């Protein structure tokens, strides 16, 4: 298998980082190999070229990493330092990430198959998240006095201790920020397990954190296979909090393992989002925005709108507008200039997308835009074409998460039917409603059984807006808002009768 370094113009610091292969974990501020010496490969999804060998951390390695995080919690001063000093260090970390934005974006792009400009946006979101939570922590009162008759009473806020995180392969660095930033801002230490398909940006982040002056052991990054490293992390009784982002199937296993230890767990899982499109929209503009949403990150977005519910009298015109736009999307290698949609993550994911097209068709779906495997000249990557299906909402392609650039269209007559169709799902992550009638938009948005409703937009992630999942899409609290920060404080009541 050839390497990618000779084929793409990478920054010297990226070449030097990849040249350290096999890449080790960072535990207690030190590079650590797997106890049994085992490694795995990470490849570029756009070419199948080798990026690096990476150590596959074992259960005993995970235990030592959590011990390192616990030791750092007790003795590094991170948990006990004044909040302004801790926040200043997190700002220094954010500054360091920003200074290395291009390098991080290159690493993220080639490891995920993510279009380079989108990877740059993910890096910016990551260091922006650290800044936001560092600032928010300055406004958290460590004591709250309680007005209790004949008692002197207060609530004291403490950090928890070592917290575990497992992040997926579709947004490794962005979700690293969403998870680690609030935990660190509150004074906790962390152990992170990145997805085995995309460990590189997390490992590079760990080295930048050490460079920025974060004390050793406060941030620990463990690459490894999910069934080995991830399972050992989620089952470890020494963790005080656990967070997992990924599929509902694996989320259940993480919740079960955490539950045995009574470890509080936060799960952000899959989705099958609906976009409800009424007949008073600007059809061209709405089609353009939803096409951008379904092709962003090659459709590998858990909160994406993959069910398009369209009012009958504009259906044909809306479909025509979408087909024209999707046919013009430029598919290519993630680092090639002009590429609008890169590959999916791996062969498993490409097979998943293609199989759902076949299963949907077998159950009677009409293929409005055929989709299928795509060829990119000179690149042996995992490319697929965008696809549009339509038909009954009972079709498997309408009900199950595909995780690719595929949308399923159904029609409705009136508002009540639209809301009922949107709510006819096991998931509950994110929906959107599209109409020029804002009163109707608000009624429909509030009537959908979902954790996040957006109006005339999809995928809105401004800091301070809670984002979470319900039903099959998750549990345990949201991310990216003040409530997330509060999750990482432990309340203690202190009372004296007078």
Coordinates of C-alpha atoms in Angstrom, one line a residue:
X1 CA 0.0 0.0 0.0
X2 CA 1.5 3.4 -1.0
X3 CA 1.6 6.4 1.3
X4 CA -0.2 9.7 0.7
X5 CA 2.7 12.0 1.7
X6 CA 4.3 11.8 -1.8
X7 CA 1.0 12.5 -3.6
X8 CA -0.4 15.5 -1.8
X9 CA 1.2 18.8 -0.9
X10 CA 1.2 18.6 2.9
X11 CA 2.7 21.0 5.3
X12 CA 6.1 19.9 6.7
X13 CA 4.7 19.6 10.2
X14 CA 2.0 17.3 8.9
X15 CA 4.6 15.2 7.1
X16 CA 6.8 15.1 10.2
X17 CA 3.8 14.0 12.3
X18 CA 2.8 11.2 9.9
X19 CA 6.5 10.2 9.7
X20 CA 6.4 9.2 13.4
X21 CA 4.4 6.1 12.5
X22 CA 3.6 3.9 14.3
X23 CA 1.8 6.7 16.2
X24 CA 1.5 6.2 20.0
X25 CA -1.1 7.2 22.6
X26 CA -0.5 10.2 24.8
X27 CA -0.9 9.2 28.5
X28 CA 0.2 11.3 31.4
X29 CA 2.0 13.6 29.0
X30 CA 4.1 10.7 27.6
X31 CA 3.9 8.8 24.3
X32 CA 2.8 5.3 25.1
X33 CA 2.7 2.2 22.9
X34 CA 0.2 -0.6 23.2
X35 CA 1.2 -3.1 25.8
X36 CA 1.2 -5.9 23.3
X37 CA 2.8 -3.8 20.5
X38 CA -0.3 -4.2 18.3
X39 CA -1.0 -1.6 15.6
X40 CA -3.7 -0.8 13.0
X41 CA -3.7 1.2 9.8
X42 CA -5.5 4.4 9.1
X43 CA -6.0 5.3 5.4
X44 CA -7.1 8.2 3.2
X45 CA -10.7 7.4 2.2
X46 CA -10.2 9.4 -1.1
X47 CA -7.3 7.2 -2.3
X48 CA -7.0 4.2 0.0
X49 CA -3.4 5.3 0.5
X50 CA -1.8 4.6 3.9
X51 CA -1.5 7.5 6.3
X52 CA 0.0 5.9 9.3
X53 CA 0.2 2.9 11.6
X54 CA -1.3 3.6 14.9
X55 CA -1.0 1.7 18.2
X56 CA -4.0 -0.3 19.3
X57 CA -4.3 0.4 23.1
X58 CA -5.3 -2.6 25.2
X59 CA -7.6 -2.8 28.3
X60 CA -4.6 -2.7 30.6
X61 CA -3.4 0.4 28.8
X62 CA -6.8 2.0 29.2
X63 CA -6.7 1.3 33.0
X64 CA -3.3 3.0 33.2
X65 CA -4.6 6.0 31.3
X66 CA -7.5 6.5 33.6
X67 CA -5.1 6.2 36.6
X68 CA -3.0 8.9 34.9
X69 CA -6.1 11.1 34.6
X70 CA -7.0 10.4 38.2
X71 CA -3.5 11.3 39.4
X72 CA -3.6 14.5 37.4
X73 CA -7.0 15.4 38.9
X74 CA -5.5 14.9 42.4
X75 CA -2.1 16.4 42.0
X76 CA -1.6 18.5 38.9
X77 CA -3.4 21.5 40.3
X78 CA -5.8 21.6 37.4
X79 CA -8.9 20.9 39.5
X80 CA -8.0 23.3 42.2
X81 CA -6.4 26.2 40.4
X82 CA -8.3 29.5 40.2
X83 CA -10.9 29.4 37.4
X84 CA -9.4 32.4 35.7
X85 CA -6.0 30.7 35.4
X86 CA -7.6 27.5 34.1
X87 CA -9.6 29.5 31.6
X88 CA -6.5 31.4 30.5
X89 CA -4.8 28.0 29.8
X90 CA -7.7 26.9 27.7
X91 CA -7.5 30.1 25.8
X92 CA -3.8 29.4 25.2
X93 CA -4.8 26.0 23.9
X94 CA -7.4 27.6 21.6
X95 CA -4.7 30.0 20.4
X96 CA -2.3 27.1 19.7
X97 CA -5.0 25.2 17.8
X98 CA -5.7 28.3 15.7
X99 CA -2.0 28.8 15.0
X100 CA -1.9 25.3 13.6
X101 CA -5.3 25.4 11.9
X102 CA -4.1 24.5 8.4
X103 CA -2.1 21.6 9.7
X104 CA -5.0 20.3 11.7
X105 CA -7.3 20.8 8.7
X106 CA -5.0 18.8 6.4
X107 CA -4.8 16.0 8.9
X108 CA -8.6 16.0 9.4
X109 CA -9.3 16.2 5.7
X110 CA -7.1 13.2 4.6
X111 CA -8.1 11.1 7.6
X112 CA -11.9 11.6 7.2
X113 CA -12.2 12.2 3.5
X114 CA -13.6 15.6 4.4
X115 CA -13.4 18.5 1.9
X116 CA -10.5 20.6 3.1
X117 CA -12.6 23.8 3.4
X118 CA -15.1 21.9 5.6
X119 CA -12.2 20.6 7.7
X120 CA -10.9 24.1 8.2
X121 CA -14.4 25.0 9.5
X122 CA -14.3 22.1 11.9
X123 CA -11.0 23.2 13.3
X124 CA -12.3 26.7 13.8
X125 CA -15.4 25.3 15.6
X126 CA -13.1 23.3 17.9
X127 CA -11.0 26.2 19.1
X128 CA -14.0 28.4 19.2
X129 CA -15.7 25.9 21.5
X130 CA -12.7 26.0 23.9
X131 CA -12.8 29.7 24.0
X132 CA -16.6 29.8 24.6
X133 CA -16.5 27.3 27.5
X134 CA -13.4 28.9 29.0
X135 CA -15.3 32.2 29.1
X136 CA -18.5 30.6 30.4
X137 CA -16.7 29.0 33.3
X138 CA -15.7 32.4 34.6
X139 CA -19.4 33.2 35.3
X140 CA -20.1 30.0 37.3
X141 CA -20.5 30.8 41.0
X142 CA -18.7 28.1 43.1
X143 CA -21.2 28.8 45.9
X144 CA -24.9 29.4 46.0
X145 CA -26.4 30.5 49.3
X146 CA -29.8 29.1 50.1
X147 CA -32.5 30.9 52.1
X148 CA -33.6 28.1 54.4
X149 CA -35.4 29.0 57.6
X150 CA -33.3 28.5 60.7
X151 CA -30.4 27.0 58.7
X152 CA -27.2 28.2 57.2
X153 CA -27.1 26.4 53.9
X154 CA -25.3 26.6 50.6
X155 CA -24.6 24.5 47.4
X156 CA -20.9 24.1 46.6
X157 CA -19.9 23.1 43.0
X158 CA -17.0 20.7 42.4
X159 CA -15.6 19.1 39.3
X160 CA -16.1 15.3 39.1
X161 CA -12.7 13.8 38.2
X162 CA -11.7 11.7 35.2
X163 CA -14.2 11.8 32.4
X164 CA -14.3 9.4 29.4
X165 CA -15.1 10.3 25.8
X166 CA -15.6 8.3 22.7
X167 CA -16.0 10.3 19.5
X168 CA -17.0 9.1 16.0
X169 CA -15.3 9.4 12.6
X170 CA -17.5 11.9 10.9
X171 CA -16.5 15.0 12.9
X172 CA -13.5 13.9 15.1
X173 CA -12.1 17.3 16.0
X174 CA -15.3 19.3 16.2
X175 CA -16.9 16.7 18.6
X176 CA -13.7 16.5 20.6
X177 CA -14.2 20.2 21.3
X178 CA -17.9 19.8 22.1
X179 CA -17.0 17.1 24.6
X180 CA -13.6 18.0 26.2
X181 CA -14.0 21.8 26.4
X182 CA -16.8 21.9 29.0
X183 CA -15.3 19.1 31.0
X184 CA -11.9 20.8 31.2
X185 CA -13.3 24.2 31.8
X186 CA -15.1 22.8 34.9
X187 CA -11.8 21.4 36.2
X188 CA -12.1 17.7 35.2
X189 CA -9.5 15.6 33.5
X190 CA -10.2 13.6 30.4
X191 CA -9.5 10.3 28.6
X192 CA -10.5 10.4 24.9
X193 CA -10.9 7.4 22.5
X194 CA -11.1 8.6 18.9
X195 CA -12.7 6.4 16.2
X196 CA -10.2 3.8 14.8
X197 CA -10.9 5.2 11.3
X198 CA -9.9 8.7 12.3
X199 CA -7.4 8.9 15.2
X200 CA -5.0 11.4 13.7
X201 CA -6.4 14.8 14.5
X202 CA -7.0 13.8 18.1
X203 CA -3.4 12.6 18.6
X204 CA -2.1 15.8 17.0
X205 CA -4.4 17.8 19.3
X206 CA -2.9 16.0 22.3
X207 CA 0.6 17.1 21.4
X208 CA -0.6 20.7 20.8
X209 CA -2.3 20.7 24.2
X210 CA 1.0 19.7 25.8
X211 CA 2.7 22.4 23.8
X212 CA 0.1 24.9 25.1
X213 CA 1.0 24.2 28.7
X214 CA -1.9 21.9 29.7
X215 CA -0.5 19.9 32.7
X216 CA 0.5 16.3 31.9
X217 CA -2.3 13.8 32.5
X218 CA -5.1 16.3 32.2
X219 CA -5.7 15.3 28.5
X220 CA -5.1 11.6 27.6
X221 CA -5.8 10.3 24.1
X222 CA -6.0 6.5 23.4
X223 CA -6.3 5.3 19.8
X224 CA -7.6 1.8 19.4
X225 CA -10.3 -0.5 18.1
X226 CA -13.8 0.1 19.5
X227 CA -14.4 -3.5 20.6
X228 CA -11.1 -3.4 22.6
X229 CA -10.2 0.1 23.6
X230 CA -13.6 1.7 23.6
X231 CA -15.2 -1.2 25.4
X232 CA -12.6 -1.1 28.1
X233 CA -13.0 2.7 28.5
X234 CA -16.8 2.6 28.9
X235 CA -16.6 -0.3 31.3
X236 CA -14.0 1.2 33.7
X237 CA -15.5 1.9 37.1
X238 CA -12.9 4.7 37.9
X239 CA -14.5 7.1 35.4
X240 CA -16.8 9.7 36.9
X241 CA -18.6 10.7 33.7
X242 CA -18.9 9.0 30.3
X243 CA -19.8 10.5 26.9
X244 CA -20.4 8.7 23.6
X245 CA -21.3 10.0 20.2
X246 CA -22.1 7.4 17.5
X247 CA -24.6 4.8 16.5
X248 CA -27.6 3.7 18.6
X249 CA -26.3 0.1 18.5
X250 CA -23.0 1.0 20.1
X251 CA -24.6 3.6 22.3
X252 CA -26.7 0.9 24.0
X253 CA -23.5 -1.1 24.8
X254 CA -21.8 2.0 26.3
X255 CA -24.9 2.8 28.3
X256 CA -25.1 -0.7 29.6
X257 CA -21.4 -0.8 30.6
X258 CA -21.7 2.6 32.3
X259 CA -24.9 1.6 34.0
X260 CA -23.2 -1.3 35.7
X261 CA -20.9 1.1 37.4
X262 CA -23.6 3.8 37.9
X263 CA -21.5 6.1 35.9
X264 CA -23.6 9.0 34.5
X265 CA -23.5 8.7 30.7
X266 CA -24.3 11.2 27.9
X267 CA -25.3 9.7 24.5
X268 CA -25.6 11.6 21.2
X269 CA -26.7 9.0 18.6
X270 CA -28.2 8.7 15.2
X271 CA -31.1 10.4 13.4
X272 CA -33.5 10.3 10.6
X273 CA -34.4 14.0 10.4
X274 CA -37.3 15.4 8.5
X275 CA -37.5 18.6 6.5
X276 CA -41.2 19.7 6.2
X277 CA -41.6 21.9 3.1
X278 CA -44.8 23.9 2.6
X279 CA -46.0 25.3 -0.7
X280 CA -45.3 28.9 0.1
X281 CA -41.5 28.6 0.2
X282 CA -39.0 30.0 -2.3
X283 CA -38.6 26.6 -4.1
X284 CA -35.3 27.4 -5.6
X285 CA -33.7 28.7 -2.4
X286 CA -35.1 25.8 -0.3
X287 CA -33.9 23.2 -2.8
X288 CA -30.5 24.8 -2.8
X289 CA -30.2 24.8 1.0
X290 CA -31.4 21.2 1.4
X291 CA -29.1 19.9 -1.4
X292 CA -26.2 21.6 0.4
X293 CA -27.2 19.9 3.7
X294 CA -27.5 16.4 2.2
X295 CA -24.1 16.6 0.4
X296 CA -22.2 18.3 3.3
X297 CA -19.7 15.8 4.6
X298 CA -21.1 13.4 2.0
X299 CA -24.3 13.1 4.0
X300 CA -22.4 11.6 7.0
X301 CA -24.2 13.8 9.5
X302 CA -26.4 12.3 12.2
X303 CA -28.7 15.3 12.4
X304 CA -29.2 15.8 8.7
X305 CA -32.5 16.1 7.0
X306 CA -32.8 12.8 5.1
X307 CA -36.6 12.7 4.9
X308 CA -38.0 15.5 2.7
X309 CA -41.8 15.9 3.3
X310 CA -43.1 18.1 0.5
X311 CA -46.6 19.6 0.1
X312 CA -48.1 17.9 -3.0
X313 CA -48.8 20.9 -5.2
X314 CA -45.1 21.9 -5.3
X315 CA -43.6 18.4 -5.3
X316 CA -42.7 18.1 -9.0
X317 CA -41.1 21.5 -9.2
X318 CA -39.2 21.0 -6.0
X319 CA -37.9 17.6 -7.2
X320 CA -36.7 19.1 -10.6
X321 CA -34.8 21.8 -8.8
X322 CA -33.1 19.3 -6.5
X323 CA -32.2 16.9 -9.3
X324 CA -30.5 19.6 -11.3
X325 CA -28.4 20.8 -8.3
X326 CA -27.4 17.3 -7.2
X327 CA -26.3 16.3 -10.8
X328 CA -24.0 19.3 -10.8
X329 CA -22.2 18.5 -7.5
X330 CA -18.5 18.0 -8.2
X331 CA -17.3 14.7 -6.6
X332 CA -13.6 14.4 -6.0
X333 CA -10.7 13.9 -3.6
X334 CA -11.1 15.9 -0.5
X335 CA -7.9 17.9 -1.0
X336 CA -8.5 18.7 -4.7
X337 CA -9.4 22.2 -5.6
X338 CA -13.1 22.6 -6.6
X339 CA -14.3 19.4 -4.9
X340 CA -17.8 19.9 -3.4
X341 CA -18.3 16.3 -2.1
X342 CA -15.6 13.9 -1.1
X343 CA -15.7 10.1 -0.4
X344 CA -17.6 8.3 2.3
X345 CA -15.5 7.0 5.2
X346 CA -14.7 3.5 4.1
X347 CA -15.8 0.5 2.1
X348 CA -18.2 -0.6 4.8
X349 CA -19.9 2.8 4.6
X350 CA -20.0 2.8 0.8
X351 CA -21.6 -0.7 0.8
X352 CA -24.1 0.5 3.4
X353 CA -25.2 3.4 1.2
X354 CA -25.4 1.3 -2.0
X355 CA -27.3 -1.5 -0.2
X356 CA -30.0 0.9 1.1
X357 CA -30.5 2.1 -2.5
X358 CA -31.1 -1.5 -3.5
X359 CA -33.3 -2.3 -0.5
X360 CA -35.4 0.9 -1.0
X361 CA -35.9 0.1 -4.7
X362 CA -36.8 -3.5 -3.9
X363 CA -39.5 -2.2 -1.5
X364 CA -41.0 0.0 -4.3
X365 CA -39.2 3.3 -4.0
X366 CA -39.1 5.4 -7.1
X367 CA -35.5 6.4 -8.0
X368 CA -35.7 10.2 -8.7
X369 CA -31.9 10.3 -9.0
X370 CA -30.2 6.9 -9.3
X371 CA -27.1 7.4 -7.2
X372 CA -24.7 4.6 -7.0
X373 CA -20.9 4.2 -6.9
X374 CA -18.9 7.1 -8.4
X375 CA -15.6 7.1 -10.2
X376 CA -13.0 9.8 -9.7
X377 CA -10.2 9.8 -12.2
X378 CA -6.8 8.9 -10.7
X379 CA -8.3 8.2 -7.2
X380 CA -9.2 4.7 -5.9
X381 CA -11.5 6.0 -3.1
X382 CA -14.9 5.3 -1.6
X383 CA -17.0 7.6 -3.7
X384 CA -20.8 7.6 -4.2
X385 CA -23.2 9.8 -6.1
X386 CA -26.1 11.7 -4.4
X387 CA -29.4 9.9 -4.7
X388 CA -33.1 10.8 -4.3
X389 CA -35.8 8.3 -3.6
X390 CA -39.5 8.7 -3.2
X391 CA -42.6 6.7 -2.2
X392 CA -44.3 5.4 0.9
X393 CA -42.9 6.5 4.3
X394 CA -42.9 2.8 5.3
X395 CA -40.0 2.1 3.0
X396 CA -36.8 1.0 4.7
X397 CA -34.9 3.8 3.0
X398 CA -37.3 6.3 4.7
X399 CA -37.2 4.7 8.1
X400 CA -33.5 3.7 8.7
X401 CA -30.4 5.9 8.9
X402 CA -28.3 5.5 5.8
X403 CA -25.5 8.0 6.6
X404 CA -24.8 9.1 3.1
X405 CA -25.9 11.6 0.4
X406 CA -29.4 10.1 0.1
X407 CA -32.7 11.8 0.7
X408 CA -36.2 10.2 0.7
X409 CA -39.2 12.3 -0.5
X410 CA -42.8 11.8 0.5
X411 CA -45.8 14.1 0.0
X412 CA -48.4 15.6 2.4
X413 CA -51.7 17.5 2.0
X414 CA -51.9 19.7 5.1
X415 CA -50.1 20.7 8.3
X416 CA -51.5 18.0 10.5
X417 CA -50.5 15.3 8.2
X418 CA -47.0 16.8 7.8
X419 CA -46.4 16.8 11.6
X420 CA -47.7 13.3 12.0
X421 CA -45.3 12.1 9.2
X422 CA -42.4 13.9 10.7
X423 CA -43.1 12.3 14.1
X424 CA -43.5 8.8 12.6
X425 CA -40.0 7.6 13.5
X426 CA -38.0 5.9 16.3
X427 CA -35.5 8.8 16.2
X428 CA -35.7 12.3 17.7
X429 CA -32.6 14.3 16.9
X430 CA -33.3 17.2 14.5
X431 CA -36.0 18.4 12.1
X432 CA -36.7 21.5 10.1
X433 CA -39.7 23.3 8.8
X434 CA -39.7 25.5 5.7
X435 CA -42.4 28.1 5.1
X436 CA -42.9 31.9 4.7
X437 CA -45.6 31.7 7.3
X438 CA -43.7 32.1 10.6
X439 CA -46.8 31.4 12.7
X440 CA -47.1 28.0 11.0
X441 CA -43.4 27.4 11.2
X442 CA -43.5 27.9 15.0
X443 CA -46.5 25.6 15.4
X444 CA -45.0 22.9 13.4
X445 CA -41.5 23.3 15.0
X446 CA -43.0 23.0 18.5
X447 CA -45.3 20.1 17.5
X448 CA -42.5 17.8 16.3
X449 CA -41.3 15.2 18.8
X450 CA -37.6 16.0 18.4
X451 CA -34.9 17.6 20.5
X452 CA -34.0 20.2 17.9
X453 CA -36.3 22.1 15.5
X454 CA -35.0 24.5 13.0
X455 CA -37.0 27.1 10.9
X456 CA -36.0 27.8 7.3
X457 CA -32.6 26.3 7.9
X458 CA -31.0 23.0 8.8
X459 CA -27.9 22.2 10.9
X460 CA -27.7 25.3 13.1
X461 CA -25.1 25.1 15.8
X462 CA -24.5 28.5 17.4
X463 CA -22.9 28.3 20.9
X464 CA -25.5 28.7 23.6
X465 CA -28.3 26.8 21.7
X466 CA -28.9 23.4 23.4
X467 CA -28.3 20.4 21.1
X468 CA -29.3 16.9 22.2
X469 CA -31.3 13.8 21.2
X470 CA -34.3 12.0 22.5
X471 CA -35.8 8.5 21.9
X472 CA -33.4 6.5 19.7
X473 CA -31.2 9.6 19.1
X474 CA -29.8 9.9 22.6
X475 CA -30.0 10.6 26.3
X476 CA -28.3 12.3 29.2
X477 CA -28.2 16.0 28.3
X478 CA -27.1 18.1 25.5
X479 CA -24.0 19.8 24.2
X480 CA -22.7 23.2 23.1
X481 CA -24.5 25.3 25.7
X482 CA -24.3 26.5 29.3
X483 CA -26.2 23.4 30.5
X484 CA -23.4 21.3 29.1
X485 CA -20.9 23.0 31.3
X486 CA -23.1 22.5 34.3
X487 CA -23.2 18.7 33.6
X488 CA -19.5 18.7 34.5
X489 CA -19.9 20.2 38.0
X490 CA -20.9 18.1 41.0
X491 CA -23.3 19.8 43.4
X492 CA -22.8 19.4 47.1
X493 CA -25.0 20.8 49.8
X494 CA -23.5 22.1 53.1
X495 CA -25.9 22.9 55.9
X496 CA -25.7 24.0 59.6
X497 CA -28.8 24.2 61.8
X498 CA -29.0 27.6 63.6

